[in-house]
Tab-separated table of N, CA and C in Angstrom:
chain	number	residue	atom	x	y	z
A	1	UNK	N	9.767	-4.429	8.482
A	1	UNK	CA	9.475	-3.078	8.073
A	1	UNK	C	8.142	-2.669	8.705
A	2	UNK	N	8.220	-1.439	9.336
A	2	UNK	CA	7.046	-1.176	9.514
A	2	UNK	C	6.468	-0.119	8.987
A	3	UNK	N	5.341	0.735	9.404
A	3	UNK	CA	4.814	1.420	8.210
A	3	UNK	C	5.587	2.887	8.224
A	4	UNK	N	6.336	3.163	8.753
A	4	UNK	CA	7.178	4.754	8.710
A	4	UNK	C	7.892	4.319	8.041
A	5	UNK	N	8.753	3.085	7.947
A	5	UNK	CA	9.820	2.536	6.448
A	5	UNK	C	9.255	2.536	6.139
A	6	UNK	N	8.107	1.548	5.948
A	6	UNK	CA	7.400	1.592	4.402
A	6	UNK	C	7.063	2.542	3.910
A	7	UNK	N	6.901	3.853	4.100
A	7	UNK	CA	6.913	5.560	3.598
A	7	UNK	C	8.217	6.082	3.138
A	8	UNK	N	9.346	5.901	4.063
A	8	UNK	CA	10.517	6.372	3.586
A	8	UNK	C	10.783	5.306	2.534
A	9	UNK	N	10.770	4.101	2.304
A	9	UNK	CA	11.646	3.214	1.181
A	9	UNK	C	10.254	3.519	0.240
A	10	UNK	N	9.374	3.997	0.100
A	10	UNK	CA	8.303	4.025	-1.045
A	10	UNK	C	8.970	5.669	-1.751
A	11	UNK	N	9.110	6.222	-0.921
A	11	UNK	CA	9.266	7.981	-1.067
A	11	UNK	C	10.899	7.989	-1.715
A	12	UNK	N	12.350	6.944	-1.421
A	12	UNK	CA	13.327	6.669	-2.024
A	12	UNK	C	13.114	6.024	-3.095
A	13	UNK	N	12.413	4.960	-3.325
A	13	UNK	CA	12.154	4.606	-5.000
A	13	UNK	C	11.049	5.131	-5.804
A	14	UNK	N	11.246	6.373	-5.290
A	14	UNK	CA	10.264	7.185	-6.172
A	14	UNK	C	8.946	6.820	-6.430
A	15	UNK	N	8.277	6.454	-5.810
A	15	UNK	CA	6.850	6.191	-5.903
A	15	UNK	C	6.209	7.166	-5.522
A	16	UNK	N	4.990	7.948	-6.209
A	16	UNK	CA	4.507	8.887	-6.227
A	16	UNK	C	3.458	8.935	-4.603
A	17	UNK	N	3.030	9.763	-3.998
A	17	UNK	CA	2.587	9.771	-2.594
A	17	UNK	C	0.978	9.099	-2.871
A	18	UNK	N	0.717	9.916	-3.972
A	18	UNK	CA	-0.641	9.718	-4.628
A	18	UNK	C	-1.159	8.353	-4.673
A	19	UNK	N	-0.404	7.591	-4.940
A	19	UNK	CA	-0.485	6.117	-5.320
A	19	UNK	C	-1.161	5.131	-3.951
A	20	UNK	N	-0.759	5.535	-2.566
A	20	UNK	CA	-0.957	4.727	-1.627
A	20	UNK	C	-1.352	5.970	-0.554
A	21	UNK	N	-2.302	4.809	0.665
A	21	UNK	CA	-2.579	6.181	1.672
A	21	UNK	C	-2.256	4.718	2.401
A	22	UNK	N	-1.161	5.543	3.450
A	22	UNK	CA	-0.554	4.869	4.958
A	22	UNK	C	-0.908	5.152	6.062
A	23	UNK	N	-1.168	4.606	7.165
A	23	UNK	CA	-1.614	5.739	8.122
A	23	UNK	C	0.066	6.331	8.698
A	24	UNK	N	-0.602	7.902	9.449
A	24	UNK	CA	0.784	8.626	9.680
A	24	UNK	C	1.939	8.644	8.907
A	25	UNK	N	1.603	8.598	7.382
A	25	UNK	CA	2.438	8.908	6.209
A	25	UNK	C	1.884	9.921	5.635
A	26	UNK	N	3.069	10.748	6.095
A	26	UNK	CA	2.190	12.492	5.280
A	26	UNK	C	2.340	12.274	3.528
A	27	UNK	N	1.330	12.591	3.131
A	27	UNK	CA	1.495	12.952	1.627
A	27	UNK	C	0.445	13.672	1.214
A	28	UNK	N	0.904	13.898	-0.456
A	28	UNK	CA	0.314	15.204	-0.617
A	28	UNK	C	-1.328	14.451	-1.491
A	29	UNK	N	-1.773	15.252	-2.551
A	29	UNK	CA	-2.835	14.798	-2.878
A	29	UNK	C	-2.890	12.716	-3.388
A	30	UNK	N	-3.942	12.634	-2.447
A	30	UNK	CA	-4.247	11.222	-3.039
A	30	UNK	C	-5.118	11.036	-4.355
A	31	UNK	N	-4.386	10.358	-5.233
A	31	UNK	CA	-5.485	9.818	-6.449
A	31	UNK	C	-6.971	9.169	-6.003
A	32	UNK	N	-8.067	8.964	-7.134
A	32	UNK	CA	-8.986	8.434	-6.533
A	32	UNK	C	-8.710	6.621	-6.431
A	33	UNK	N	-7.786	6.304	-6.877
A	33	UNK	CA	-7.694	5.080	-6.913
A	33	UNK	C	-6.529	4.769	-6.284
A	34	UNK	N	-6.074	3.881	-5.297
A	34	UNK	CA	-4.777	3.971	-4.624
A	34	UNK	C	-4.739	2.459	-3.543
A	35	UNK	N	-3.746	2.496	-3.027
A	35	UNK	CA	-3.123	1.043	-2.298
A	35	UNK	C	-3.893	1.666	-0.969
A	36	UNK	N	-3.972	0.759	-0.359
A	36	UNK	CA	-3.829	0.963	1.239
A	36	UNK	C	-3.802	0.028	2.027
A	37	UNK	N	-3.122	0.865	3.078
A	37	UNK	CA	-2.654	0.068	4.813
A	37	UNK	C	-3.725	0.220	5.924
A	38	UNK	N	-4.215	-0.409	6.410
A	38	UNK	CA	-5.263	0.028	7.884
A	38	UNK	C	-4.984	-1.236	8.415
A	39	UNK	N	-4.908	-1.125	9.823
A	39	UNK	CA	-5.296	-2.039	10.988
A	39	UNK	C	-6.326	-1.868	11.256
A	40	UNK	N	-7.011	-3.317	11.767
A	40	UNK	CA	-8.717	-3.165	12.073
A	40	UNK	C	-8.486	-4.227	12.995
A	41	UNK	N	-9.072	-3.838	13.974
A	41	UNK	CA	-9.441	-5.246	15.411
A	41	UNK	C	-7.915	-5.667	15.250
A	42	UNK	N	-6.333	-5.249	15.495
A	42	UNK	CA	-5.193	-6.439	15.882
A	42	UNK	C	-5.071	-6.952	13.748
A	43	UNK	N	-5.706	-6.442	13.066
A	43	UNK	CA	-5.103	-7.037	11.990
A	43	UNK	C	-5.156	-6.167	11.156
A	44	UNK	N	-3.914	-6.439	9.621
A	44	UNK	CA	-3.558	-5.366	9.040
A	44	UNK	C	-4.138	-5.382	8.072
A	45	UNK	N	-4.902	-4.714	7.534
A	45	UNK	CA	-5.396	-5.330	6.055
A	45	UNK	C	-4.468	-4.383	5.003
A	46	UNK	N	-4.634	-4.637	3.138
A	46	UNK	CA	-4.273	-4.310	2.560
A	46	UNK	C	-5.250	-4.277	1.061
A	47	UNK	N	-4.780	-3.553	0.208
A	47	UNK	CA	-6.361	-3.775	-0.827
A	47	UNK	C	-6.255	-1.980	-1.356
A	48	UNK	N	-7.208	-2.182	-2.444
A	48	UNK	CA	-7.318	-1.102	-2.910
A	48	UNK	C	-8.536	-0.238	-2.637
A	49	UNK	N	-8.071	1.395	-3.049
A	49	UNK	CA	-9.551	1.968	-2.274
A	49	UNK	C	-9.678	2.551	-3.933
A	50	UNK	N	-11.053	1.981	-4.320
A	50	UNK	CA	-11.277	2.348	-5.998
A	50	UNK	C	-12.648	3.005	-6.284
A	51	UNK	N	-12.906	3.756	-7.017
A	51	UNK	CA	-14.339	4.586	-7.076
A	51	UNK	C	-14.768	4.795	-5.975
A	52	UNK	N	-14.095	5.207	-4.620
A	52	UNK	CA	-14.916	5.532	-3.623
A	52	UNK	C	-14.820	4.369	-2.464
A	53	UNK	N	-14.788	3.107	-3.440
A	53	UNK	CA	-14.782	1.753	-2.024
A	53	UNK	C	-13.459	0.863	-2.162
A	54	UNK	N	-13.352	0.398	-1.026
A	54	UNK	CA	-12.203	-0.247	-0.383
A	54	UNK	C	-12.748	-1.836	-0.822
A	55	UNK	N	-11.769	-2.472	-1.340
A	55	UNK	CA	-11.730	-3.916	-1.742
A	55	UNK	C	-10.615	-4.401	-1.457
A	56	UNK	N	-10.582	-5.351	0.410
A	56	UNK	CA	-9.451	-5.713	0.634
A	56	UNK	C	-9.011	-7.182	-0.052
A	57	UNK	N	-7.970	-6.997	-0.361
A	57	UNK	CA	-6.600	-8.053	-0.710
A	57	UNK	C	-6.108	-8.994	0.173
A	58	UNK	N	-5.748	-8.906	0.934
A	58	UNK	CA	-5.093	-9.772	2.089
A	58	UNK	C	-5.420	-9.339	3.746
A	59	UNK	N	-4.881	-10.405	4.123
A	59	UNK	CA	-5.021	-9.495	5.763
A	59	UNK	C	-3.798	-10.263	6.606
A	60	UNK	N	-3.159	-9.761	7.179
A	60	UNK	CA	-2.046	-10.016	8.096
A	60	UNK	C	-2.303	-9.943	9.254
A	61	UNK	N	-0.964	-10.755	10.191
A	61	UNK	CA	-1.952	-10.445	11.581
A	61	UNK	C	-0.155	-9.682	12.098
A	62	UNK	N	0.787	-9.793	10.725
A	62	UNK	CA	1.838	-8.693	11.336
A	62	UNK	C	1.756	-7.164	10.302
A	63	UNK	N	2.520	-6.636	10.706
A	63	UNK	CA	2.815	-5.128	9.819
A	63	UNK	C	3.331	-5.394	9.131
A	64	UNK	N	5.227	-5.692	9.399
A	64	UNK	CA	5.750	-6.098	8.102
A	64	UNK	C	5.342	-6.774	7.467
A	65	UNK	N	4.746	-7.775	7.226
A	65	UNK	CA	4.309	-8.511	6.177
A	65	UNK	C	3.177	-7.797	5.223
A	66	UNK	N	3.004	-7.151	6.343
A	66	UNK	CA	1.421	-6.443	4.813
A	66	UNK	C	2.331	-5.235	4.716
A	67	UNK	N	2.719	-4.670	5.190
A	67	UNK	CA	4.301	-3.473	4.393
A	67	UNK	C	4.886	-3.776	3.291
A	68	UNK	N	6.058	-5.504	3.193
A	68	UNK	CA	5.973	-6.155	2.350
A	68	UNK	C	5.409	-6.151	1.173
A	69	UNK	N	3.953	-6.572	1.131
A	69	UNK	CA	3.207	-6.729	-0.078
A	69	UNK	C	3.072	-5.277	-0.313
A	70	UNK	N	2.465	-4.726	0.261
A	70	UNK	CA	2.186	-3.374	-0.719
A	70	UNK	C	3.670	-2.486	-1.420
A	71	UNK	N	4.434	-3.248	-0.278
A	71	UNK	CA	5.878	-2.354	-1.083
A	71	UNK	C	6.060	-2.900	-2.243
A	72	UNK	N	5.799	-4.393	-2.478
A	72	UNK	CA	6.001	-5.270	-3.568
A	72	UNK	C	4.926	-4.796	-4.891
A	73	UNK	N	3.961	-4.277	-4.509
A	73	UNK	CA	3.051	-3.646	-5.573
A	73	UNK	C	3.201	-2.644	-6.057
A	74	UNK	N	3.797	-1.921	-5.475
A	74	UNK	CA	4.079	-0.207	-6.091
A	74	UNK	C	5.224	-0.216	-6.428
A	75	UNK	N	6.394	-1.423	-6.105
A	75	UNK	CA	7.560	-0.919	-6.927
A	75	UNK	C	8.133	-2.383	-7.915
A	76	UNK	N	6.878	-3.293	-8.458
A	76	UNK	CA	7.063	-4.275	-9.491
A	76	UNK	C	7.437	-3.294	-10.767
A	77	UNK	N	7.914	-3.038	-11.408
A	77	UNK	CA	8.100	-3.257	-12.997
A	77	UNK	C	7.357	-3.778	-13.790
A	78	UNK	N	7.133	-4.889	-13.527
A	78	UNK	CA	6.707	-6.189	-14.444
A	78	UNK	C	7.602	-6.951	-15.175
A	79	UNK	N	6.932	-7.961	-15.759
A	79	UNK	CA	8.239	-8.688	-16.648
A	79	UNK	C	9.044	-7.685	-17.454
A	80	UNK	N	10.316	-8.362	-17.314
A	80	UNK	CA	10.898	-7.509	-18.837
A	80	UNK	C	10.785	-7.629	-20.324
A	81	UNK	N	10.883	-6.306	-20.706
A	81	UNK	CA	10.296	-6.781	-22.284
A	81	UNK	C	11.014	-8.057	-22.613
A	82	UNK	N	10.596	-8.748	-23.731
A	82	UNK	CA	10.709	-9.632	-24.344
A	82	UNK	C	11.450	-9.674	-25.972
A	83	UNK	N	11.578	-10.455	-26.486
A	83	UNK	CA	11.949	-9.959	-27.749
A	83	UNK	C	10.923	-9.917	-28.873
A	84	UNK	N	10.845	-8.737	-29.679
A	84	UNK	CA	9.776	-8.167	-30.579
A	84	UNK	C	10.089	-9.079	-31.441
């Protein structure tokens, strides 16, 4: 996957645009707190951009794979409930 899927399969399971900034993924207003994708020097990083600063998560040296994870973050669920 690269990062134009990773926009269209984020934008089909309904994940709000707000949530993540991609590069060359149009969307509309970004939250102040959100996912993100950047390449820097040949590598991809991933991580959140929160109060203003970027705190990266991982770093890849492919696309899909850091596509992957962030797709895996914005469309977990979480466990399923349990029994009360």
């Amino acid at each position: 996957m690269d990062r134009f899927e990773l926009c269209r399969a984020l934008r089909a399971a309904g994940v709000p645009s707000a949530y993540y900034e991609i590069p060359d993924c149009p969307g509309e207003h970004r939250s102040a707190d959100r996912y993100f994708l950047e390449e820097r020097d040949g590598e991809w990083l991933v991580g959140v951009h929160e109060r203003g600063r970027r705190e990266v998560f991982e770093r890849f040296a492919d696309e899909g794979r850091a596509c992957g994870w962030i797709y895996d973050r914005l469309t977990d669920e979480g466990p399923a409930p349990g029994p009360d």
